[in-house]
Coordinates of C-alpha atoms in Angstrom, one line a residue:
X4 CA -12.5 -17.8 34.7
X5 CA -9.0 -17.2 35.7
X6 CA -5.8 -19.2 35.5
X7 CA -3.6 -17.8 38.3
X8 CA -0.5 -19.5 37.0
X9 CA 2.0 -16.9 35.7
X10 CA 4.1 -17.5 32.6
X11 CA 7.4 -15.7 32.4
X12 CA 9.1 -14.7 29.1
X13 CA 11.9 -12.3 28.0
X14 CA 9.9 -10.3 25.5
X15 CA 6.2 -9.8 25.0
X16 CA 4.9 -8.3 21.7
X17 CA 1.3 -7.1 21.7
X18 CA -0.3 -7.2 18.3
X19 CA 0.6 -9.5 15.4
X20 CA 1.1 -6.8 12.8
X21 CA 4.1 -5.6 10.7
X22 CA 5.6 -3.8 13.6
X23 CA 5.7 -6.8 16.0
X24 CA 6.8 -9.0 13.2
X25 CA 9.7 -6.7 12.4
X26 CA 10.8 -6.2 16.0
X27 CA 10.5 -10.0 16.7
X28 CA 12.5 -10.7 13.5
X29 CA 15.3 -8.3 14.5
X30 CA 15.5 -9.6 18.0
X31 CA 15.7 -13.3 16.9
X32 CA 18.7 -12.4 14.7
X33 CA 20.4 -10.4 17.4
X34 CA 19.7 -12.6 20.4
X35 CA 18.3 -16.0 19.2
X36 CA 18.0 -17.4 22.7
X37 CA 15.6 -14.8 24.1
X38 CA 12.1 -16.2 24.6
X39 CA 9.5 -14.1 22.8
X40 CA 5.7 -14.4 23.1
X41 CA 3.2 -12.6 20.8
X42 CA -0.5 -11.9 21.8
X43 CA -3.0 -11.0 19.1
X44 CA -6.7 -10.6 19.7
X45 CA -7.7 -11.6 16.1
X46 CA -7.5 -15.1 14.7
X47 CA -4.5 -14.5 12.4
X48 CA -1.6 -12.2 11.8
X49 CA -1.7 -8.9 9.9
X50 CA -5.4 -8.4 9.9
X51 CA -5.7 -4.8 11.1
X52 CA -3.6 -1.9 9.9
X53 CA -1.1 -4.3 8.1
X54 CA -3.8 -6.0 6.0
X55 CA -3.4 -5.3 2.3
X56 CA -7.0 -4.0 2.1
X57 CA -6.6 -1.7 5.1
X58 CA -3.2 -0.3 4.0
X59 CA -2.4 1.8 0.9
X60 CA 0.5 -0.5 0.2
X61 CA 2.7 2.3 -1.1
X62 CA 6.3 1.7 -0.3
X63 CA 6.5 5.2 1.2
X64 CA 9.7 6.6 -0.1
X65 CA 8.5 10.2 -0.8
X66 CA 8.8 9.6 -4.5
X67 CA 5.2 10.7 -5.2
X68 CA 3.7 12.0 -1.9
X69 CA 3.6 15.8 -2.3
X70 CA 2.9 16.4 1.4
X71 CA 6.4 15.3 2.3
X72 CA 7.9 18.2 0.3
X73 CA 6.6 21.4 1.7
X74 CA 6.9 24.8 0.0
X75 CA 8.4 27.4 2.4
X76 CA 7.3 31.0 2.6
X77 CA 10.3 32.1 0.5
X78 CA 9.2 29.7 -2.3
X79 CA 11.9 27.1 -1.7
X80 CA 11.1 23.5 -1.2
X81 CA 11.9 21.7 2.1
X82 CA 12.9 18.2 1.2
X83 CA 14.3 17.1 4.6
X84 CA 11.2 15.0 5.5
X85 CA 11.3 13.4 2.0
X86 CA 15.0 12.4 2.5
X87 CA 14.2 10.9 6.0
X88 CA 11.3 8.9 4.8
X89 CA 13.1 7.6 1.7
X90 CA 16.2 6.6 3.8
X91 CA 13.9 4.8 6.2
X92 CA 12.3 2.8 3.4
X93 CA 15.7 1.9 2.0
X94 CA 16.5 0.5 5.5
X95 CA 13.3 -1.6 5.3
X96 CA 14.3 -2.9 1.9
X97 CA 17.8 -3.8 3.1
X98 CA 16.4 -5.9 6.0
X99 CA 13.9 -7.6 3.8
X100 CA 16.7 -8.5 1.4
X101 CA 18.7 -9.9 4.3
X102 CA 15.7 -12.1 5.3
X103 CA 15.4 -13.3 1.7
X104 CA 19.1 -14.0 1.3
X105 CA 19.3 -15.9 4.6
X106 CA 16.2 -17.9 3.6
X107 CA 14.2 -16.5 6.5
X108 CA 11.5 -15.6 4.0
X109 CA 11.0 -16.6 0.4
X110 CA 9.2 -15.5 -2.8
X111 CA 9.6 -11.7 -2.4
X112 CA 7.4 -11.2 -5.4
X113 CA 4.5 -12.3 -3.2
X114 CA 4.9 -9.1 -1.1
X115 CA 6.7 -6.5 -3.1
X116 CA 6.5 -5.3 -6.7
X117 CA 8.3 -2.6 -8.6
X118 CA 5.8 0.0 -9.8
X119 CA 6.2 3.5 -11.1
X120 CA 5.4 6.3 -8.6
X121 CA 4.0 9.5 -10.0
X122 CA 2.9 12.9 -8.8
X123 CA 0.1 14.6 -10.9
X124 CA -0.9 18.2 -10.6
X125 CA -3.1 20.7 -12.5
X126 CA -2.9 24.5 -12.7
X127 CA 0.0 26.9 -13.3
X128 CA 0.8 27.3 -9.6
X129 CA 0.9 23.6 -9.0
X130 CA 2.9 22.9 -12.1
X131 CA 5.5 25.5 -11.0
X132 CA 5.6 23.8 -7.5
X133 CA 6.2 20.3 -9.1
X134 CA 9.1 21.7 -11.2
X135 CA 10.7 23.2 -8.1
X136 CA 10.2 20.0 -6.2
X137 CA 11.9 17.9 -8.8
X138 CA 14.8 20.5 -9.0
X139 CA 15.2 20.1 -5.2
X140 CA 15.0 16.3 -5.1
X141 CA 17.3 15.9 -8.1
X142 CA 20.2 17.0 -5.9
X143 CA 19.9 13.8 -3.9
X144 CA 20.8 10.4 -5.3
X145 CA 17.9 8.7 -3.5
X146 CA 15.6 10.3 -6.1
X147 CA 17.7 9.5 -9.2
X148 CA 15.7 8.6 -12.3
X149 CA 12.7 11.0 -11.6
X150 CA 11.5 12.7 -14.7
X151 CA 8.8 15.4 -15.4
X152 CA 6.6 16.0 -18.4
X153 CA 4.0 18.6 -19.2
X154 CA 3.4 17.1 -22.7
X155 CA -0.1 15.5 -22.9
X156 CA 1.1 13.0 -25.4
X157 CA 3.8 11.8 -23.1
X158 CA 1.3 11.7 -20.2
X159 CA -0.9 9.5 -22.4
X160 CA 1.9 7.0 -22.6
X161 CA 2.5 7.1 -18.8
X162 CA -1.0 7.2 -17.6
X163 CA -3.5 6.4 -20.4
X164 CA -6.5 5.9 -18.1
X165 CA -6.0 9.2 -16.4
X166 CA -5.6 11.1 -19.7
X167 CA -8.4 9.3 -21.5
X168 CA -11.4 11.7 -22.2
X169 CA -9.7 14.5 -20.4
X170 CA -11.1 17.8 -21.6
X171 CA -9.6 20.3 -19.2
X172 CA -7.5 23.0 -20.8
X173 CA -5.6 23.7 -17.5
X174 CA -1.8 23.1 -17.5
X175 CA -1.1 19.6 -16.3
X176 CA 2.2 18.0 -15.3
X177 CA 3.5 14.8 -13.7
X178 CA 6.7 13.4 -12.4
X179 CA 7.5 9.7 -12.8
X180 CA 10.1 7.4 -11.2
X181 CA 10.2 3.7 -12.1
X182 CA 11.9 2.5 -8.9
X183 CA 8.8 2.9 -6.7
X184 CA 7.1 -0.1 -5.1
X185 CA 3.8 -1.6 -4.2
X186 CA 4.0 -3.6 -0.9
X187 CA 1.6 -6.2 0.4
X188 CA 2.3 -5.7 4.1
X189 CA -0.3 -8.4 5.1
X190 CA 1.6 -11.0 3.1
X191 CA 5.0 -9.8 4.4
X192 CA 3.7 -9.9 8.0
X193 CA 2.6 -13.5 7.6
X194 CA 5.9 -14.5 6.0
X195 CA 7.8 -13.1 9.0
X196 CA 5.6 -14.7 11.6
X197 CA 5.8 -18.1 9.7
X198 CA 9.6 -17.9 10.1
X199 CA 9.3 -16.7 13.8
X200 CA 7.1 -19.7 14.6
X201 CA 9.9 -22.0 13.4
X202 CA 12.3 -20.1 15.7
X203 CA 10.2 -21.0 18.8
X204 CA 8.4 -17.7 19.1
X205 CA 5.1 -18.4 20.7
X206 CA 2.3 -16.6 18.8
X207 CA -1.0 -16.7 20.7
X208 CA -4.1 -15.7 18.6
X209 CA -7.5 -14.8 20.0
X210 CA -5.9 -13.4 23.1
X211 CA -6.8 -9.9 24.3
X212 CA -4.5 -8.0 26.6
X213 CA -6.9 -6.5 29.2
X214 CA -4.4 -5.0 31.6
X215 CA -0.8 -4.3 32.0
X216 CA 1.0 -3.3 35.3
X217 CA 4.4 -3.0 36.8
X218 CA 5.4 -5.7 39.4
X219 CA 7.5 -5.1 42.5
X220 CA 10.6 -6.6 40.9
X221 CA 10.4 -4.2 37.9
X222 CA 9.0 -6.6 35.3
X223 CA 5.6 -6.2 33.5
X224 CA 2.6 -8.4 34.2
X225 CA -0.1 -8.7 31.6
X226 CA -3.6 -9.9 32.1
X227 CA -4.5 -11.8 29.0
X228 CA -8.0 -13.1 28.2
X229 CA -8.9 -15.8 25.7
X230 CA -11.5 -14.2 23.4
X231 CA -13.5 -17.4 23.0
X232 CA -13.4 -19.1 26.4
X233 CA -12.9 -16.0 28.6
X234 CA -10.0 -17.8 30.5
X235 CA -7.6 -15.2 31.9
X236 CA -3.9 -15.9 32.2
X237 CA -1.0 -13.8 33.7
X238 CA 2.2 -13.4 31.7
X239 CA 5.3 -11.4 32.8
X240 CA 8.2 -10.1 30.8
X241 CA 11.3 -7.9 31.2
X242 CA 10.4 -6.0 28.0
X243 CA 7.0 -5.3 26.4
X244 CA 6.3 -3.8 23.0
X245 CA 2.8 -2.4 22.5
X246 CA 2.3 -2.6 18.7
X247 CA -1.5 -2.9 18.6
X248 CA -2.2 -0.2 16.1
X249 CA -5.0 2.1 17.3
X250 CA -5.4 -0.2 20.4
X251 CA -1.9 0.8 21.6
X252 CA -3.0 4.0 23.2
X253 CA -5.3 2.3 25.8
X254 CA -2.6 -0.1 26.8
X255 CA 0.0 2.7 27.1
X256 CA -2.4 4.5 29.4
X257 CA -2.9 1.3 31.5
X258 CA 0.8 0.9 31.9
X259 CA 0.9 4.1 33.9
X260 CA 4.3 5.3 32.7
X261 CA 4.8 9.1 32.9
X262 CA 5.8 9.3 29.2
X263 CA 2.3 8.1 28.2
X264 CA 0.5 10.9 30.1
X265 CA -1.0 13.8 28.2
X266 CA -1.3 11.9 24.9
X267 CA -4.6 11.6 23.2
X268 CA -5.8 10.0 20.0
X269 CA -8.1 11.1 17.1
X270 CA -9.5 8.2 15.0
X271 CA -9.8 8.6 11.2
X272 CA -11.2 5.9 9.0
X273 CA -10.4 5.5 5.3
X274 CA -12.6 4.5 2.4
X275 CA -11.4 3.6 -1.1
X276 CA -13.2 3.1 -4.4
X277 CA -12.1 -0.3 -5.9
X278 CA -12.5 -0.9 -9.7
X279 CA -14.3 -4.1 -10.5
X280 CA -13.7 -4.1 -14.3
X281 CA -10.5 -6.1 -15.3
X282 CA -10.3 -4.2 -18.6
X283 CA -10.1 -0.8 -16.8
X284 CA -7.6 -2.2 -14.2
X285 CA -5.3 -3.3 -17.0
X286 CA -5.2 0.3 -18.4
X287 CA -3.3 1.6 -15.4
X288 CA 0.1 0.6 -14.0
X289 CA 1.4 3.1 -11.4
X290 CA 0.7 4.8 -8.1
X291 CA -0.4 8.4 -9.0
X292 CA -0.6 10.9 -6.1
X293 CA -2.2 14.3 -6.4
X294 CA -2.4 17.3 -4.0
X295 CA -4.7 17.2 -1.0
X296 CA -7.7 19.6 -1.3
X297 CA -7.4 22.8 0.7
X298 CA -8.3 22.1 4.3
X299 CA -7.9 18.4 4.0
X300 CA -5.5 16.5 6.3
X301 CA -2.3 15.0 4.9
X302 CA -3.6 11.5 5.2
X303 CA -6.3 12.4 2.6
X304 CA -3.9 13.0 -0.3
X305 CA -5.9 11.5 -3.3
X306 CA -4.1 8.7 -5.2
X307 CA -4.9 6.2 -7.9
X308 CA -3.1 3.0 -7.1
X309 CA -2.3 -0.2 -8.9
X310 CA -2.1 -2.9 -6.2
X311 CA -1.1 -6.5 -6.2
X312 CA -3.4 -8.4 -3.9
X313 CA -3.7 -12.2 -3.8
X314 CA -1.6 -12.3 -7.0
X315 CA -4.2 -10.2 -8.8
X316 CA -3.9 -6.7 -10.1
X317 CA -6.3 -4.3 -8.4
X318 CA -7.0 -0.6 -8.8
X319 CA -8.0 1.6 -5.9
X320 CA -8.7 5.3 -5.6
X321 CA -8.9 7.3 -2.4
X322 CA -8.7 7.7 0.4
X323 CA -12.0 9.3 1.4
X324 CA -11.8 10.1 5.1
X325 CA -14.4 8.8 7.4
X326 CA -15.1 9.1 11.1
X327 CA -15.7 6.3 13.6
X328 CA -15.0 6.5 17.4
X329 CA -13.4 3.1 17.1
X330 CA -9.6 2.9 17.4
X331 CA -9.4 -0.3 15.5
X332 CA -11.6 -1.6 12.6
X333 CA -12.5 -4.5 15.0
X334 CA -12.6 -2.1 18.0
X335 CA -15.4 -0.7 20.3
X336 CA -17.6 2.4 19.7
X337 CA -16.4 3.5 23.1
X338 CA -12.7 3.6 22.2
X339 CA -12.5 7.4 21.8
X340 CA -14.5 8.3 24.9
X341 CA -12.6 5.8 27.1
X342 CA -9.3 7.2 25.9
X343 CA -10.0 10.6 27.5
X344 CA -8.3 10.7 30.9
X345 CA -7.8 13.5 33.4
X346 CA -4.1 13.8 32.3
X347 CA -5.1 14.4 28.6
X348 CA -8.4 16.1 28.9
X349 CA -7.2 19.7 28.3
X350 CA -5.0 18.5 25.4
X351 CA -8.0 16.7 23.8
X352 CA -10.2 19.8 24.3
X353 CA -7.6 22.1 22.9
X354 CA -7.3 19.9 19.8
X355 CA -11.1 19.9 19.4
X356 CA -11.0 23.7 19.3
X357 CA -8.0 23.9 17.0
X358 CA -9.2 21.2 14.6
X359 CA -12.7 22.5 13.9
X360 CA -11.9 22.7 10.2
X361 CA -10.7 19.0 10.2
X362 CA -13.9 18.0 12.0
X363 CA -16.0 19.8 9.4
X364 CA -14.0 18.2 6.6
X365 CA -14.5 14.7 8.1
X366 CA -18.3 15.3 8.5
X367 CA -18.5 16.4 4.9
X368 CA -16.5 13.3 3.8
X369 CA -18.8 11.0 5.7
X370 CA -21.9 12.6 4.1
X371 CA -20.6 12.1 0.6
X372 CA -22.9 10.1 -1.7
X373 CA -21.4 7.5 -4.0
X374 CA -22.0 9.8 -7.0
X375 CA -20.1 12.7 -5.2
X376 CA -17.2 10.3 -4.6
X377 CA -17.4 9.4 -8.3
X378 CA -17.1 13.0 -9.2
X379 CA -13.9 13.3 -7.2
X380 CA -12.6 10.1 -8.9
X381 CA -13.4 11.6 -12.3
X382 CA -10.9 14.4 -11.6
X383 CA -8.4 11.5 -11.9
X384 CA -10.2 9.2 -14.2
X385 CA -12.6 11.2 -16.4
X386 CA -14.1 8.1 -18.0
X387 CA -14.9 6.4 -14.7
X388 CA -18.4 4.7 -14.6
X389 CA -20.2 4.3 -11.3
X390 CA -21.1 0.7 -11.9
X391 CA -17.4 -0.2 -12.4
X392 CA -16.3 1.0 -8.9
X393 CA -17.2 -0.3 -5.4
X394 CA -16.7 1.3 -2.0
X395 CA -14.2 -0.5 0.2
X396 CA -13.8 0.3 3.9
X397 CA -10.0 0.5 4.7
X398 CA -8.3 0.5 8.1
X399 CA -8.7 2.8 11.1
X400 CA -5.9 5.2 11.9
X401 CA -5.4 7.0 15.2
X402 CA -3.6 10.3 14.9
X403 CA -1.6 11.2 18.0
X404 CA -2.7 14.4 19.9
X405 CA -0.1 15.9 22.2
X406 CA 1.3 19.3 23.4
X407 CA 4.3 20.4 21.5
X408 CA 6.7 23.4 21.7
X409 CA 6.1 24.3 18.0
X410 CA 2.3 23.7 17.8
X411 CA 1.2 24.4 21.4
X412 CA -1.5 22.6 23.3
X413 CA -3.5 19.9 21.6
X414 CA -1.5 19.5 18.4
X415 CA -2.5 16.8 16.0
X416 CA 0.5 14.8 14.8
X417 CA 0.6 13.2 11.4
X418 CA 3.1 10.4 11.4
X419 CA 4.4 7.6 13.6
X420 CA 5.3 8.1 17.3
X421 CA 7.4 6.0 19.6
X422 CA 6.8 6.3 23.3
X423 CA 9.3 4.5 25.7
X424 CA 9.6 4.3 29.4
X425 CA 12.7 6.0 30.9
X426 CA 14.2 2.6 31.8
X427 CA 13.5 1.1 28.4
X428 CA 11.3 -1.7 29.8
X429 CA 8.3 -0.9 27.7
X430 CA 7.7 0.8 24.3
X431 CA 4.5 1.7 22.4
X432 CA 4.0 2.7 18.8
X433 CA 1.3 5.2 18.0
X434 CA 0.2 7.1 14.9
X435 CA -0.2 6.3 11.2
X436 CA 1.4 6.8 7.8
X437 CA 4.2 6.2 6.7
X438 CA 4.3 3.6 9.5
X439 CA 4.6 0.2 7.8
X440 CA 7.1 1.4 5.2
X441 CA 9.4 2.7 7.9
X442 CA 8.9 -0.3 10.3
X443 CA 12.6 -1.4 10.4
X444 CA 13.9 2.1 11.2
X445 CA 11.3 2.6 13.9
X446 CA 12.1 -0.7 15.5
X447 CA 15.8 0.1 15.4
X448 CA 14.9 3.3 17.2
X449 CA 13.2 1.2 19.9
X450 CA 16.3 -1.1 20.1
X451 CA 18.5 2.0 20.7
X452 CA 16.2 3.5 23.3
X453 CA 15.3 0.3 25.2
X454 CA 18.5 -1.8 24.9
X455 CA 21.3 0.8 25.0
X456 CA 23.5 -1.7 27.0
X457 CA 23.4 -4.2 24.1
X458 CA 23.7 -1.9 21.1
X459 CA 27.5 -1.9 20.9
X460 CA 27.5 -5.7 20.9
X461 CA 24.7 -5.8 18.4
X462 CA 26.3 -3.3 16.0
X463 CA 28.2 -5.8 13.8
X464 CA 25.0 -7.9 13.3
X465 CA 23.0 -4.8 12.6
X466 CA 25.5 -3.7 9.9
X467 CA 25.3 -7.2 8.4
X468 CA 21.5 -7.0 8.2
X469 CA 21.4 -3.3 7.2
X470 CA 24.6 -2.3 5.4
X471 CA 23.8 1.4 5.6
X472 CA 23.4 1.2 9.4
X473 CA 24.8 4.4 11.0
X474 CA 25.4 6.0 7.6
X475 CA 23.5 8.5 5.5
X476 CA 22.5 7.2 2.0
X477 CA 21.6 10.8 1.0
X478 CA 25.2 11.9 1.6
X479 CA 26.9 8.9 0.1
X480 CA 25.9 8.4 -3.6
X481 CA 28.1 5.4 -4.2
X482 CA 26.9 3.5 -1.2
X483 CA 23.3 4.3 -2.1
X484 CA 23.8 3.1 -5.7
X485 CA 25.5 -0.2 -4.5
X486 CA 22.8 -0.9 -1.9
X487 CA 20.0 -0.1 -4.4
X488 CA 21.5 -2.5 -7.0
X489 CA 21.9 -5.2 -4.4
X490 CA 18.4 -5.0 -2.9
X491 CA 16.8 -4.7 -6.3
X492 CA 18.5 -7.9 -7.4
X493 CA 17.5 -9.8 -4.2
X494 CA 13.9 -8.5 -4.3
X495 CA 13.6 -9.3 -8.0
X496 CA 13.3 -5.8 -9.4
X497 CA 14.4 -4.9 -12.9
X498 CA 16.7 -1.9 -13.0
X499 CA 14.3 -0.1 -15.4
X500 CA 10.7 -1.0 -15.6
X501 CA 9.1 0.0 -18.9
X502 CA 5.4 0.7 -19.0
X503 CA 3.5 1.9 -22.0
X504 CA -0.2 2.3 -22.7
X505 CA -1.1 0.7 -19.4
X506 CA 0.5 -2.7 -20.3
X507 CA 3.0 -4.4 -18.1
X508 CA 6.2 -4.9 -20.1
X509 CA 8.8 -6.5 -17.9
X510 CA 9.0 -10.3 -17.7
X511 CA 9.2 -10.1 -13.9
X512 CA 6.0 -8.1 -13.7
X513 CA 4.2 -10.4 -16.2
X514 CA 5.2 -13.4 -14.0
X515 CA 4.0 -11.7 -10.8
X516 CA 0.7 -10.6 -12.2
X517 CA 0.0 -14.0 -13.6
X518 CA 0.5 -15.3 -10.1
X519 CA 3.6 -17.3 -10.8

């Protein structure tokens, strides 16, 4: 069935996840009179990559993720990526604080919680690396408050569950910083869409975008199908944002823009072990990241995470990589094969040859038994019992494959990629972590690329929403400290969270974990 009537709007957002919620929220503040329509194929917002069970929930600020600080051949530590990711997260926190202060969203404790971020390593070489990393990071105020200990007694205070029954005689060390966060991006996404609905943003659920094409007058026409009834509608807009997670690649290809050619995607699924024993969960209160095994991709850095989900404390370990040809958790088994086009075939084949070790790693991961996974978990939690941990399937991630100057043909990209048409009329977001945490910076990048004619007029409002807009927090200690104090107060953080023997000690965290 087809409804030939065409509906026209100013902006169409495809996908009701954190990215569309962020872009929609920014645009509604900047140009309140623009008409915005959102299409989502599922029944509610934030159910794919943004969902709290599909997302690690780490407020990615490079406080604990060792893969963002790389040791160079001369032994020095490159912290440039860590600074960029941290600054991007500070931008997100500033925008969330603005939304809370302006009563656009409420109860920030429902989506963000202060939580220590820790890096844990074993072995002399790794301990030496961790010390050098801290030395390099301590030169930048973004990382103020990070401390390191090699003392097993101190580590027992910080991470009692990790140190319990540990018999290894290898050197061990950890860094800890109390200003880290756990973010429930599913809850945040829903809060933002609840507000947008009140601002006359039309959000249409169970609507699948089947096709997208350029019209003769330069606008974009979308063919949108109702998932339940099969009724097809046509919708046109001057600007389209494709924020459909793994589903974005197919729609980018259908748009036909030259910038989308030659790009492929490689799907990687994630699995976590979730603890089902409340007594064990209560013994841990931090996000603890280790080093990825040799040969493992960066998205497989092991971590033991305290999470706040549905106002309850949860404990997850992972991720274990998996493989599925689907580009979305709710996608099709034909997603991968149908994404191979004549313009990206050689790129995809080159990646297949180059990434044989990754393919081997993924196959090995898929074949792991539960007991094998428990053995890996016991490297973090020696006392872990199989019956106290369940396997949880997390979200699908599609890593971008493209030809690059540095990496050559068919290079696998680990990160978030923005693809925009030359005229700025359409933009697509591809890739994975640190995605959600950097959503505001990524959407501002899209605003700059797609609406250059408006940016000068928008600048005062952007600076109001994001006080550090156009400035470097890393290079301005006083500005960084002032903004950190302001966002901490708005989002309900204590300046110094104190955690001992796995118990939550701050009043704020007690209230949050009791679901108040």
